[in-house]
Tab-separated table of C-alpha atoms and ligand atoms in Angstrom:
chain	number	residue	atom	x	y	z
A	569	ARG	CA	79.703	13.148	180.199
A	570	LYS	CA	80.272	9.972	178.228
A	571	PRO	CA	78.780	10.177	174.711
A	572	THR	CA	75.450	8.599	173.793
A	573	LEU	CA	75.611	5.969	171.067
A	574	ALA	CA	72.725	4.719	168.951
A	575	VAL	CA	72.847	1.351	167.182
A	576	VAL	CA	70.431	1.467	164.255
A	577	GLY	CA	69.594	-1.985	162.920
A	578	ALA	CA	70.310	-3.591	166.266
A	579	THR	CA	68.369	-6.764	165.482
A	580	GLY	CA	70.102	-7.724	162.203
A	581	ALA	CA	73.057	-10.076	161.659
A	582	VAL	CA	75.615	-7.241	161.927
A	583	GLY	CA	73.665	-5.523	164.722
A	584	THR	CA	73.770	-8.704	166.788
A	585	VAL	CA	77.558	-8.944	166.412
A	586	MET	CA	77.769	-5.231	167.199
A	587	LEU	CA	76.086	-5.698	170.582
A	588	GLY	CA	78.629	-8.411	171.415
A	589	ILE	CA	81.526	-6.173	170.332
A	590	LEU	CA	80.218	-3.222	172.377
A	591	SER	CA	80.021	-5.545	175.379
A	592	GLN	CA	83.660	-6.654	174.921
A	593	ARG	CA	85.440	-3.394	174.081
A	594	GLU	CA	86.448	-0.644	176.479
A	595	ASN	CA	83.266	0.987	177.753
A	596	VAL	CA	83.571	4.492	176.329
A	597	TRP	CA	79.840	5.055	175.959
A	598	GLY	CA	77.235	6.540	178.262
A	599	GLU	CA	73.788	5.469	177.074
A	600	ILE	CA	73.650	2.898	174.275
A	601	ARG	CA	70.306	3.280	172.530
A	602	LEU	CA	69.045	0.452	170.341
A	603	ILE	CA	66.954	1.402	167.314
A	604	ALA	CA	65.294	-0.803	164.708
A	605	SER	CA	62.173	-0.993	162.571
A	606	ALA	CA	58.772	-0.619	164.262
A	607	ARG	CA	58.409	-4.413	163.948
A	608	SER	CA	61.184	-4.943	166.529
A	609	ALA	CA	60.149	-2.173	168.929
A	610	GLY	CA	59.976	-3.337	172.543
A	611	LYS	CA	62.197	-6.346	171.961
A	612	LEU	CA	64.772	-6.763	174.762
A	613	LEU	CA	68.403	-7.189	173.696
A	614	THR	CA	71.470	-7.584	175.893
A	615	VAL	CA	74.358	-5.146	175.624
A	616	ARG	CA	77.103	-4.663	178.249
A	617	GLY	CA	75.312	-7.261	180.346
A	618	GLU	CA	72.100	-5.230	180.564
A	619	GLN	CA	68.778	-5.705	178.859
A	620	VAL	CA	67.821	-2.741	176.683
A	621	ALA	CA	64.452	-2.308	174.922
A	622	VAL	CA	64.617	-1.618	171.184
A	623	GLN	CA	63.063	1.677	170.091
A	624	ALA	CA	61.241	2.124	166.791
A	625	ILE	CA	63.101	4.361	164.368
A	626	SER	CA	61.760	7.945	164.376
A	627	PRO	CA	63.338	11.421	164.203
A	628	GLU	CA	62.891	11.792	167.986
A	629	ALA	CA	64.768	8.540	168.631
A	630	PHE	CA	67.961	10.408	167.628
A	631	ASP	CA	67.499	13.300	170.058
A	632	GLY	CA	70.479	13.465	172.412
A	633	VAL	CA	72.475	10.935	170.391
A	634	ASP	CA	76.128	11.912	169.785
A	635	ILE	CA	77.030	9.105	167.380
A	636	ALA	CA	74.637	6.827	165.482
A	637	MET	CA	75.919	3.637	163.873
A	638	PHE	CA	73.710	2.398	161.034
A	639	ASP	CA	73.653	-1.283	160.011
A	640	VAL	CA	70.617	-1.268	157.732
A	641	PRO	CA	69.895	-1.619	153.994
A	642	ASP	CA	71.014	1.197	151.638
A	643	GLU	CA	67.572	2.744	151.229
A	644	ILE	CA	66.975	2.949	154.998
A	645	SER	CA	70.358	4.616	155.523
A	646	ALA	CA	69.745	7.003	152.618
A	647	GLU	CA	66.494	8.120	154.245
A	648	TRP	CA	67.398	8.108	157.933
A	649	ALA	CA	71.097	9.031	158.201
A	650	PRO	CA	70.425	12.677	157.181
A	651	ILE	CA	67.560	12.801	159.702
A	652	ALA	CA	69.893	11.570	162.463
A	653	VAL	CA	72.410	14.272	161.433
A	654	GLU	CA	69.675	16.946	161.557
A	655	ARG	CA	68.914	15.810	165.092
A	656	GLY	CA	72.555	16.378	166.074
A	657	ALA	CA	74.198	12.962	165.656
A	658	ILE	CA	77.332	12.074	163.706
A	659	VAL	CA	76.471	9.015	161.610
A	660	VAL	CA	78.781	6.058	160.950
A	661	ASP	CA	77.034	4.196	158.163
A	662	ASN	CA	77.700	0.631	157.092
A	663	SER	CA	75.491	0.690	153.994
A	664	GLY	CA	76.514	1.453	150.426
A	665	ALA	CA	74.386	4.612	150.324
A	666	PHE	CA	77.141	7.200	150.891
A	667	ARG	CA	80.460	5.414	150.370
A	668	MET	CA	81.370	7.070	147.088
A	669	ASP	CA	79.972	10.519	147.997
A	670	PRO	CA	82.979	12.897	147.819
A	671	ASP	CA	81.660	14.666	150.940
A	672	VAL	CA	81.590	11.438	152.950
A	673	PRO	CA	84.885	9.917	154.121
A	674	LEU	CA	85.330	6.154	153.797
A	675	VAL	CA	87.337	5.147	156.823
A	676	VAL	CA	89.447	2.243	158.042
A	677	PRO	CA	91.076	3.351	161.307
A	678	GLU	CA	94.316	1.431	160.673
A	679	VAL	CA	94.681	2.920	157.174
A	680	ASN	CA	93.202	6.443	156.901
A	681	PRO	CA	92.072	7.569	160.376
A	682	ASP	CA	92.550	11.272	159.610
A	683	ALA	CA	89.878	11.123	156.902
A	684	ALA	CA	87.265	10.735	159.661
A	685	ARG	CA	87.832	14.355	160.745
A	686	ASN	CA	86.655	15.838	157.438
A	687	ARG	CA	82.942	14.978	157.196
A	688	PRO	CA	80.979	17.839	155.604
A	689	ARG	CA	77.697	15.898	155.669
A	690	GLY	CA	78.125	14.669	159.226
A	691	ILE	CA	78.322	11.110	157.864
A	692	ILE	CA	81.253	8.683	157.764
A	693	SER	CA	80.968	5.513	155.700
A	694	ASN	CA	82.205	2.088	156.641
A	695	PRO	CA	83.563	0.125	153.651
A	696	ASN	CA	82.010	-2.997	152.191
A	697	CYS	CA	83.075	-6.200	153.949
A	698	THR	CA	84.930	-7.584	150.927
A	699	THR	CA	87.131	-4.500	150.624
A	700	LEU	CA	87.638	-4.468	154.394
A	701	THR	CA	88.819	-8.069	154.453
A	702	MET	CA	92.011	-7.184	152.576
A	703	ILE	CA	92.503	-3.438	153.021
A	704	VAL	CA	94.344	-3.345	156.354
A	705	ALA	CA	97.058	-5.691	155.050
A	706	LEU	CA	97.203	-3.931	151.684
A	707	GLY	CA	97.276	-0.499	153.325
A	708	GLU	CA	100.357	-1.543	155.262
A	709	LEU	CA	102.114	-2.834	152.128
A	710	HIS	CA	101.048	0.258	150.150
A	711	ARG	CA	102.525	2.577	152.795
A	712	LYS	CA	105.932	1.005	152.255
A	713	TRP	CA	105.990	-0.110	148.599
A	714	ARG	CA	103.233	1.891	146.779
A	715	LEU	CA	100.506	-0.300	145.352
A	716	THR	CA	99.852	0.130	141.624
A	717	GLU	CA	97.780	-2.886	140.547
A	718	LEU	CA	95.419	-5.234	142.306
A	719	VAL	CA	93.780	-8.394	140.958
A	720	VAL	CA	91.581	-10.259	143.438
A	721	ALA	CA	89.114	-13.122	143.654
A	722	SER	CA	86.849	-13.262	146.689
A	723	TYR	CA	85.413	-16.271	148.498
A	724	GLN	CA	82.481	-14.686	150.338
A	725	ALA	CA	80.483	-16.130	153.189
A	726	ALA	CA	76.703	-16.491	153.266
A	727	SER	CA	76.323	-14.026	156.143
A	728	GLY	CA	77.361	-11.246	153.741
A	729	ALA	CA	73.711	-11.523	152.693
A	730	GLY	CA	72.590	-11.060	156.317
A	731	GLN	CA	70.504	-13.416	158.429
A	732	PRO	CA	68.515	-14.611	155.371
A	733	GLY	CA	71.826	-15.715	153.829
A	734	ILE	CA	72.838	-17.629	156.951
A	735	ASP	CA	69.402	-19.272	157.202
A	736	ARG	CA	69.402	-20.250	153.548
A	737	LEU	CA	72.840	-21.870	153.741
A	738	HIS	CA	71.802	-23.932	156.780
A	739	ASP	CA	68.529	-24.944	155.103
A	740	GLU	CA	70.426	-26.053	152.001
A	741	LEU	CA	73.023	-27.935	154.034
A	742	GLU	CA	70.255	-29.816	155.814
A	743	VAL	CA	68.829	-30.920	152.476
A	744	VAL	CA	72.139	-32.162	151.084
A	745	ALA	CA	73.667	-33.534	154.289
A	746	ASN	CA	72.074	-36.948	154.235
A	747	ASP	CA	72.039	-37.629	150.523
A	748	ARG	CA	75.430	-38.911	149.390
A	749	SER	CA	74.154	-39.360	145.849
A	750	LEU	CA	74.132	-35.568	145.368
A	751	GLY	CA	76.914	-33.737	143.556
A	752	ASN	CA	77.452	-36.314	140.835
A	753	VAL	CA	75.016	-35.233	138.120
A	754	ALA	CA	74.667	-31.697	136.737
A	755	GLY	CA	71.635	-30.010	138.281
A	756	ASP	CA	70.986	-32.643	140.973
A	757	VAL	CA	71.649	-30.249	143.886
A	758	ARG	CA	69.469	-27.578	142.286
A	759	ARG	CA	66.623	-30.066	141.832
A	760	ALA	CA	66.901	-31.426	145.377
A	761	LEU	CA	66.780	-27.907	146.838
A	762	ALA	CA	63.824	-26.887	144.662
A	763	GLU	CA	61.936	-29.992	145.722
A	764	LYS	CA	62.599	-29.575	149.456
A	765	LEU	CA	62.833	-25.795	149.854
A	766	GLY	CA	60.721	-24.480	146.967
A	767	GLU	CA	61.703	-22.104	144.166
A	768	GLY	CA	62.654	-18.472	144.500
A	769	GLU	CA	63.327	-18.334	148.234
A	770	SER	CA	67.078	-17.855	148.153
A	771	PRO	CA	69.114	-14.644	148.499
A	772	PHE	CA	71.674	-16.367	146.242
A	773	PRO	CA	71.237	-16.798	142.472
A	774	ALA	CA	72.267	-20.493	142.504
A	775	PRO	CA	72.559	-23.312	145.058
A	776	LEU	CA	75.240	-22.543	147.648
A	777	ALA	CA	75.497	-25.943	149.334
A	778	LEU	CA	78.016	-28.200	147.540
A	779	ASN	CA	78.669	-25.299	145.189
A	780	VAL	CA	80.374	-21.955	144.563
A	781	VAL	CA	78.465	-19.046	143.014
A	782	PRO	CA	80.390	-16.496	140.939
A	783	TRP	CA	78.093	-13.573	141.770
A	784	ALA	CA	77.474	-11.184	144.674
A	785	GLY	CA	75.291	-8.091	144.626
A	786	SER	CA	73.447	-6.589	141.674
A	787	ALA	CA	74.244	-6.179	137.954
A	788	LYS	CA	76.149	-3.007	137.114
A	789	GLY	CA	76.534	-3.397	133.347
A	790	GLU	CA	79.115	-4.951	131.029
A	791	GLY	CA	79.073	-8.078	133.149
A	792	TRP	CA	80.250	-6.532	136.426
A	793	SER	CA	78.543	-7.096	139.763
A	794	SER	CA	78.076	-4.291	142.291
A	795	GLU	CA	80.362	-6.139	144.692
A	796	GLU	CA	83.210	-6.176	142.174
A	797	LEU	CA	82.900	-2.456	141.480
A	798	LYS	CA	82.771	-1.743	145.221
A	799	VAL	CA	86.100	-3.516	145.683
A	800	ARG	CA	87.595	-1.339	142.934
A	801	ASN	CA	86.096	2.025	143.885
A	802	GLU	CA	86.428	1.662	147.636
A	803	SER	CA	90.043	0.441	147.500
A	804	ARG	CA	90.927	3.522	145.463
A	805	LYS	CA	89.157	5.872	147.848
A	806	ILE	CA	90.516	4.396	151.106
A	807	LEU	CA	94.093	4.138	149.869
A	808	GLY	CA	93.882	7.523	148.134
A	809	ILE	CA	95.065	6.124	144.776
A	810	ALA	CA	92.642	7.496	142.178
A	811	ASP	CA	94.189	5.534	139.309
A	812	LEU	CA	94.813	2.226	141.099
A	813	LYS	CA	94.278	-0.572	138.578
A	814	VAL	CA	91.834	-3.063	140.088
A	815	SER	CA	90.087	-6.134	138.746
A	816	ALA	CA	87.905	-8.238	141.043
A	817	THR	CA	85.864	-11.413	140.666
A	818	CYS	CA	83.477	-11.920	143.585
A	819	VAL	CA	82.346	-15.429	144.453
A	820	ARG	CA	80.022	-16.770	147.155
A	821	VAL	CA	81.100	-19.972	148.926
A	822	PRO	CA	79.297	-22.238	151.415
A	823	VAL	CA	80.858	-20.666	154.507
A	824	VAL	CA	78.644	-19.153	157.210
A	825	THR	CA	80.876	-16.244	158.240
A	826	THR	CA	84.350	-14.989	157.147
A	827	HIS	CA	85.256	-13.713	153.733
A	828	SER	CA	88.520	-14.745	152.030
A	829	LEU	CA	90.378	-13.205	149.116
A	830	ALA	CA	93.147	-14.386	146.813
A	831	VAL	CA	95.167	-11.217	146.160
A	832	HIS	CA	97.670	-10.489	143.379
A	833	ALA	CA	99.219	-7.114	144.196
A	834	THR	CA	101.829	-5.155	142.223
A	835	PHE	CA	103.936	-2.387	143.744
A	836	ALA	CA	105.953	0.541	142.363
A	837	GLU	CA	108.960	-0.261	144.560
A	838	GLU	CA	110.930	-3.483	144.683
A	839	ILE	CA	109.396	-5.775	147.294
A	840	THR	CA	110.492	-9.136	148.663
A	841	VAL	CA	108.400	-11.753	150.418
A	842	ALA	CA	110.632	-11.542	153.500
A	843	GLU	CA	110.201	-7.773	153.793
A	844	ALA	CA	106.465	-7.952	153.185
A	845	ARG	CA	106.095	-10.698	155.769
A	846	GLN	CA	107.990	-8.658	158.347
A	847	ALA	CA	105.863	-5.568	157.656
A	848	LEU	CA	102.673	-7.614	158.047
A	849	VAL	CA	103.918	-9.305	161.227
A	850	GLU	CA	104.514	-5.852	162.706
A	851	ALA	CA	101.229	-4.355	161.442
A	852	PRO	CA	98.533	-3.830	164.068
A	853	SER	CA	95.395	-5.934	163.457
A	854	VAL	CA	97.198	-8.325	161.065
A	855	VAL	CA	98.209	-11.882	161.908
A	856	VAL	CA	100.488	-13.830	159.560
A	857	VAL	CA	99.679	-17.543	159.378
A	858	ASP	CA	101.987	-18.862	156.718
A	859	ASP	CA	103.611	-22.255	157.034
A	860	PRO	CA	102.096	-24.498	154.351
A	861	ASP	CA	104.533	-27.311	155.208
A	862	GLY	CA	103.070	-27.287	158.706
A	863	LYS	CA	99.539	-27.018	157.225
A	864	GLU	CA	99.243	-23.472	158.493
A	865	PHE	CA	97.372	-20.961	156.383
A	866	PRO	CA	94.357	-18.763	157.046
A	867	THR	CA	90.965	-20.454	156.651
A	868	PRO	CA	87.472	-19.094	157.344
A	869	ALA	CA	86.750	-21.855	159.855
A	870	ASP	CA	89.792	-20.791	161.895
A	871	THR	CA	89.115	-17.060	161.518
A	872	VAL	CA	85.431	-16.609	162.376
A	873	GLY	CA	84.845	-14.700	165.614
A	874	ALA	CA	88.311	-13.100	165.588
A	875	ASP	CA	89.118	-9.430	165.037
A	876	PRO	CA	92.355	-9.397	162.972
A	877	THR	CA	93.002	-9.833	159.271
A	878	PHE	CA	94.797	-13.151	158.741
A	879	VAL	CA	97.369	-13.356	155.934
A	880	GLY	CA	99.101	-16.390	154.483
A	881	ARG	CA	100.308	-18.080	151.291
A	882	LEU	CA	102.722	-15.170	150.725
A	883	ARG	CA	104.565	-15.721	147.455
A	884	GLN	CA	106.592	-13.739	144.966
A	885	ALA	CA	104.581	-13.950	141.723
A	886	LEU	CA	106.821	-15.922	139.389
A	887	ASP	CA	106.141	-14.030	136.179
A	888	PHE	CA	105.306	-10.554	137.477
A	889	PRO	CA	107.962	-8.193	138.876
A	890	ASN	CA	107.341	-6.476	142.245
A	891	THR	CA	104.219	-8.548	142.658
A	892	LEU	CA	103.041	-10.667	145.564
A	893	ASP	CA	100.351	-13.314	145.746
A	894	LEU	CA	98.689	-13.833	149.102
A	895	PHE	CA	95.534	-15.157	150.728
A	896	VAL	CA	93.628	-13.186	153.352
A	897	THR	CA	90.699	-14.000	155.607
A	898	GLY	CA	88.620	-11.775	157.871
A	899	ASP	CA	85.369	-12.114	159.783
A	900	ASN	CA	82.951	-10.210	157.541
A	901	LEU	CA	80.587	-9.401	160.399
A	902	ARG	CA	83.383	-8.148	162.693
A	903	LYS	CA	86.229	-6.275	160.923
A	904	GLY	CA	84.144	-6.447	157.748
A	905	ALA	CA	81.263	-4.593	159.376
A	906	ALA	CA	80.528	-4.132	163.096
A	907	LEU	CA	84.087	-3.918	164.425
A	908	ASN	CA	85.274	-1.337	161.888
A	909	THR	CA	82.123	0.711	162.520
A	910	ALA	CA	82.717	0.549	166.290
A	911	GLN	CA	86.381	1.537	165.800
A	912	ILE	CA	85.350	4.573	163.722
A	913	ALA	CA	82.787	5.567	166.364
A	914	GLU	CA	85.435	5.283	169.107
A	915	LEU	CA	87.879	7.323	167.004
A	916	ILE	CA	85.493	10.233	166.601
A	917	ALA	CA	84.177	9.938	170.179
A	918	ARG	CA	87.691	10.838	171.386
A	919	ASP	CA	87.362	14.269	169.701
A	920	LEU	CA	83.845	15.097	170.950
B	1218	2RA	C1	78.168	-9.500	150.751
B	1218	2RA	N1	79.550	-7.545	150.749
B	1218	2RA	O1	79.070	-10.232	151.172
B	1218	2RA	C2	78.239	-8.033	150.898
B	1218	2RA	C3	77.583	-7.602	152.145
B	1218	2RA	N2	77.924	-6.306	152.576
B	1218	2RA	O2	77.169	-9.897	150.215
């Protein structure tokens, strides 16, 4: 019997990408059950070329499910993942609710696949999309040269904030698109958006169109955002380096989908650009795009919709020994969310 898979949060931005991914990948699943809030119950969605009606979330909806993938807000996962486990499912959760729980593995199949086998709570967490954007490439370099320090700045897409983030960016772009006077006086974009779109409607704390916003997530004290601490804590957990030195600055940019990161990584062993490039070229799921003279480097617009991590701008840091600077991009809804979740589910389905 092929295992039964449930997709919880099937109607959201990640859920929508998930249905596309499940339709494209090898068909290892028997039934695929779609679950969402009561509001979406009865809605017909297409997966594997067939229309499937969405079921309202309930304990019974998990009966007979072998693996349940959750793409819902933290509080919904916190409440419902344990219920799905009680009903017999293994949960692969893409929220932040369980990632740092010592009894929940945090898994990236290319980096720490074996961690998925030890899951005392019956739950496996999928990392945050910002961590995931860089971790496959870094995991490969760490395996060979032992990572000791990591300084990163992110350039995060609007879809990291879900469908409301995508909608808001498009609404803002519409307002600014036809007014070439904007962007020349402090506050003019903010005023134009407030006038046309109203106050307080945005998932972002400042205008995103014609702007960059140095904040993602919630405040975690001493000036840090939740997103920045996730990058630190999750990188340590996935790579298994408890004392990895990490400093992150997370920034939102007016890109619909695909996160980017500028990475400054220091290693214990001597590393050269040529060796690192070769290791990344050979790494599964990594594509090196690195010929600035030929105008070739990874960009979000060239990455969106693709599965791999793209790496470019590889340089030896001039003033820091054993340190590389590089730029990475990855589709935050695919490898950053749905794809990694699907890969984890496939990994554990093999052992069922
Ligand atoms: C963001 N990392 O980009 C978050 C979403 N998981 O906002």
